[in-house]
Amino acid sequence: MHRFFADAVYLIALLFPTDDLHPRAIAIASEPGEKSYVTIDAVLVEVLAYAAERGPHIRRQAVGLIDDLNLDPAWMLIRQTPALFDRAFDLYRRRLDKGYSLTDCMSMVVCGDLGIGEVLSHDHHFEQEGFGILL
């Protein structure tokens, strides 16, 4: 089974047909074969923040997407813990020359822990840490 890390940009692209990355996100989701996905609650915070000012219909869609992910056995949601925060903050501290967000750092730590090498994102920060990006 192939395991991917899902970044906010992927989830947003799935959610919005008008998003430039929507066709690519749908194509990846539709590819044959067994797949599993991992994301973190901080990524979901980013998705909800993106939807927040776009009206009740979009907010409802975002809530529905997250509800669906929580029910889908192909998806694993990693919750933030004090230990994850500390490890991500340490990576952030060590990469002050980069533009990484703390969410990026948490995502990278989780990917490293789970041996995930491919990220459903277009964020070059993941490439800078040695991950493949697929959008």
Short mmCIF file of N, CA and C in Angstrom, two decimals, residues 86-135:
data_model
loop_
_atom_site.label_atom_id
_atom_site.label_comp_id
_atom_site.label_asym_id
_atom_site.label_seq_id
_atom_site.Cartn_x
_atom_site.Cartn_y
_atom_site.Cartn_z
N ASP A 86 7.18 20.17 20.30
CA ASP A 86 8.57 20.43 20.66
C ASP A 86 9.53 19.99 19.56
N ARG A 87 9.29 18.83 18.97
CA ARG A 87 10.17 18.35 17.90
C ARG A 87 10.05 19.23 16.66
N ALA A 88 8.84 19.66 16.35
CA ALA A 88 8.63 20.56 15.20
C ALA A 88 9.27 21.91 15.46
N PHE A 89 9.13 22.41 16.68
CA PHE A 89 9.74 23.69 17.01
C PHE A 89 11.26 23.61 16.94
N ASP A 90 11.83 22.46 17.31
CA ASP A 90 13.27 22.26 17.18
C ASP A 90 13.69 22.31 15.72
N LEU A 91 12.93 21.67 14.83
CA LEU A 91 13.23 21.75 13.39
C LEU A 91 13.11 23.19 12.91
N TYR A 92 12.06 23.87 13.32
CA TYR A 92 11.87 25.29 12.97
C TYR A 92 13.10 26.10 13.39
N ARG A 93 13.54 25.87 14.62
CA ARG A 93 14.70 26.59 15.17
C ARG A 93 15.96 26.32 14.35
N ARG A 94 16.12 25.07 13.90
CA ARG A 94 17.31 24.70 13.13
C ARG A 94 17.26 25.16 11.67
N ARG A 95 16.09 25.61 11.21
CA ARG A 95 15.94 26.03 9.80
C ARG A 95 15.51 27.50 9.70
N LEU A 96 16.09 28.34 10.50
CA LEU A 96 15.72 29.76 10.48
C LEU A 96 16.02 30.41 9.13
N ASP A 97 16.87 29.79 8.34
CA ASP A 97 17.18 30.32 7.00
C ASP A 97 16.11 29.94 5.98
N LYS A 98 15.14 29.13 6.36
CA LYS A 98 14.07 28.68 5.46
C LYS A 98 12.77 29.40 5.80
N GLY A 99 11.80 29.27 4.94
CA GLY A 99 10.50 29.88 5.17
C GLY A 99 9.47 28.90 5.71
N TYR A 100 9.92 27.87 6.41
CA TYR A 100 9.02 26.84 6.90
C TYR A 100 8.06 27.41 7.94
N SER A 101 6.81 27.00 7.85
CA SER A 101 5.87 27.29 8.93
C SER A 101 6.01 26.19 9.98
N LEU A 102 5.45 26.43 11.15
CA LEU A 102 5.48 25.39 12.18
C LEU A 102 4.65 24.18 11.72
N THR A 103 3.57 24.44 10.99
CA THR A 103 2.78 23.32 10.44
C THR A 103 3.63 22.50 9.47
N ASP A 104 4.41 23.17 8.62
CA ASP A 104 5.34 22.44 7.74
C ASP A 104 6.27 21.56 8.57
N CYS A 105 6.81 22.12 9.63
CA CYS A 105 7.76 21.37 10.46
C CYS A 105 7.09 20.17 11.12
N MET A 106 5.87 20.36 11.62
CA MET A 106 5.14 19.23 12.20
C MET A 106 4.91 18.15 11.14
N SER A 107 4.54 18.58 9.96
CA SER A 107 4.29 17.64 8.87
C SER A 107 5.56 16.87 8.53
N MET A 108 6.69 17.56 8.47
CA MET A 108 7.96 16.91 8.14
C MET A 108 8.37 15.91 9.21
N VAL A 109 8.16 16.27 10.47
CA VAL A 109 8.49 15.35 11.57
C VAL A 109 7.63 14.09 11.45
N VAL A 110 6.34 14.26 11.22
CA VAL A 110 5.44 13.10 11.09
C VAL A 110 5.84 12.25 9.90
N CYS A 111 6.15 12.89 8.77
CA CYS A 111 6.59 12.12 7.60
C CYS A 111 7.85 11.32 7.91
N GLY A 112 8.78 11.93 8.59
CA GLY A 112 10.00 11.22 8.97
C GLY A 112 9.71 10.05 9.89
N ASP A 113 8.86 10.27 10.86
CA ASP A 113 8.52 9.20 11.81
C ASP A 113 7.86 8.02 11.12
N LEU A 114 7.01 8.30 10.14
CA LEU A 114 6.24 7.24 9.48
C LEU A 114 6.89 6.73 8.19
N GLY A 115 8.04 7.26 7.84
CA GLY A 115 8.74 6.83 6.63
C GLY A 115 8.01 7.23 5.35
N ILE A 116 7.33 8.35 5.38
CA ILE A 116 6.60 8.83 4.20
C ILE A 116 7.53 9.73 3.41
N GLY A 117 7.70 9.41 2.13
CA GLY A 117 8.61 10.18 1.29
C GLY A 117 7.93 11.09 0.29
N GLU A 118 6.60 10.92 0.10
CA GLU A 118 5.89 11.72 -0.89
C GLU A 118 4.78 12.52 -0.22
N VAL A 119 4.75 13.78 -0.58
CA VAL A 119 3.80 14.71 0.03
C VAL A 119 2.88 15.26 -1.05
N LEU A 120 1.60 15.21 -0.77
CA LEU A 120 0.60 15.78 -1.68
C LEU A 120 0.56 17.28 -1.41
N SER A 121 1.46 17.97 -2.09
CA SER A 121 1.64 19.40 -1.91
C SER A 121 2.38 19.95 -3.12
N HIS A 122 2.48 21.25 -3.19
CA HIS A 122 3.36 21.89 -4.17
C HIS A 122 4.35 22.80 -3.45
N ASP A 123 4.42 22.65 -2.14
CA ASP A 123 5.27 23.47 -1.29
C ASP A 123 6.72 22.99 -1.41
N HIS A 124 7.57 23.84 -1.99
CA HIS A 124 8.97 23.46 -2.19
C HIS A 124 9.74 23.27 -0.88
N HIS A 125 9.17 23.71 0.24
CA HIS A 125 9.84 23.48 1.51
C HIS A 125 10.01 21.99 1.80
N PHE A 126 9.05 21.20 1.38
CA PHE A 126 9.18 19.76 1.57
C PHE A 126 10.35 19.21 0.74
N GLU A 127 10.50 19.71 -0.46
CA GLU A 127 11.65 19.30 -1.30
C GLU A 127 12.96 19.64 -0.63
N GLN A 128 13.01 20.81 0.02
CA GLN A 128 14.23 21.23 0.68
C GLN A 128 14.64 20.25 1.79
N GLU A 129 13.68 19.53 2.34
CA GLU A 129 13.96 18.55 3.38
C GLU A 129 14.07 17.12 2.82
N GLY A 130 14.02 16.99 1.49
CA GLY A 130 14.23 15.68 0.86
C GLY A 130 12.98 14.90 0.53
N PHE A 131 11.82 15.50 0.66
CA PHE A 131 10.57 14.83 0.32
C PHE A 131 10.18 15.13 -1.12
N GLY A 132 9.52 14.18 -1.77
CA GLY A 132 8.98 14.41 -3.09
C GLY A 132 7.62 15.09 -2.98
N ILE A 133 7.37 16.06 -3.83
CA ILE A 133 6.06 16.71 -3.85
C ILE A 133 5.34 16.31 -5.13
N LEU A 134 4.04 16.10 -5.03
CA LEU A 134 3.29 15.51 -6.12
C LEU A 134 2.30 16.44 -6.80
N LEU A 135 2.21 17.68 -6.38
CA LEU A 135 1.30 18.62 -7.03
C LEU A 135 2.10 19.70 -7.75
#
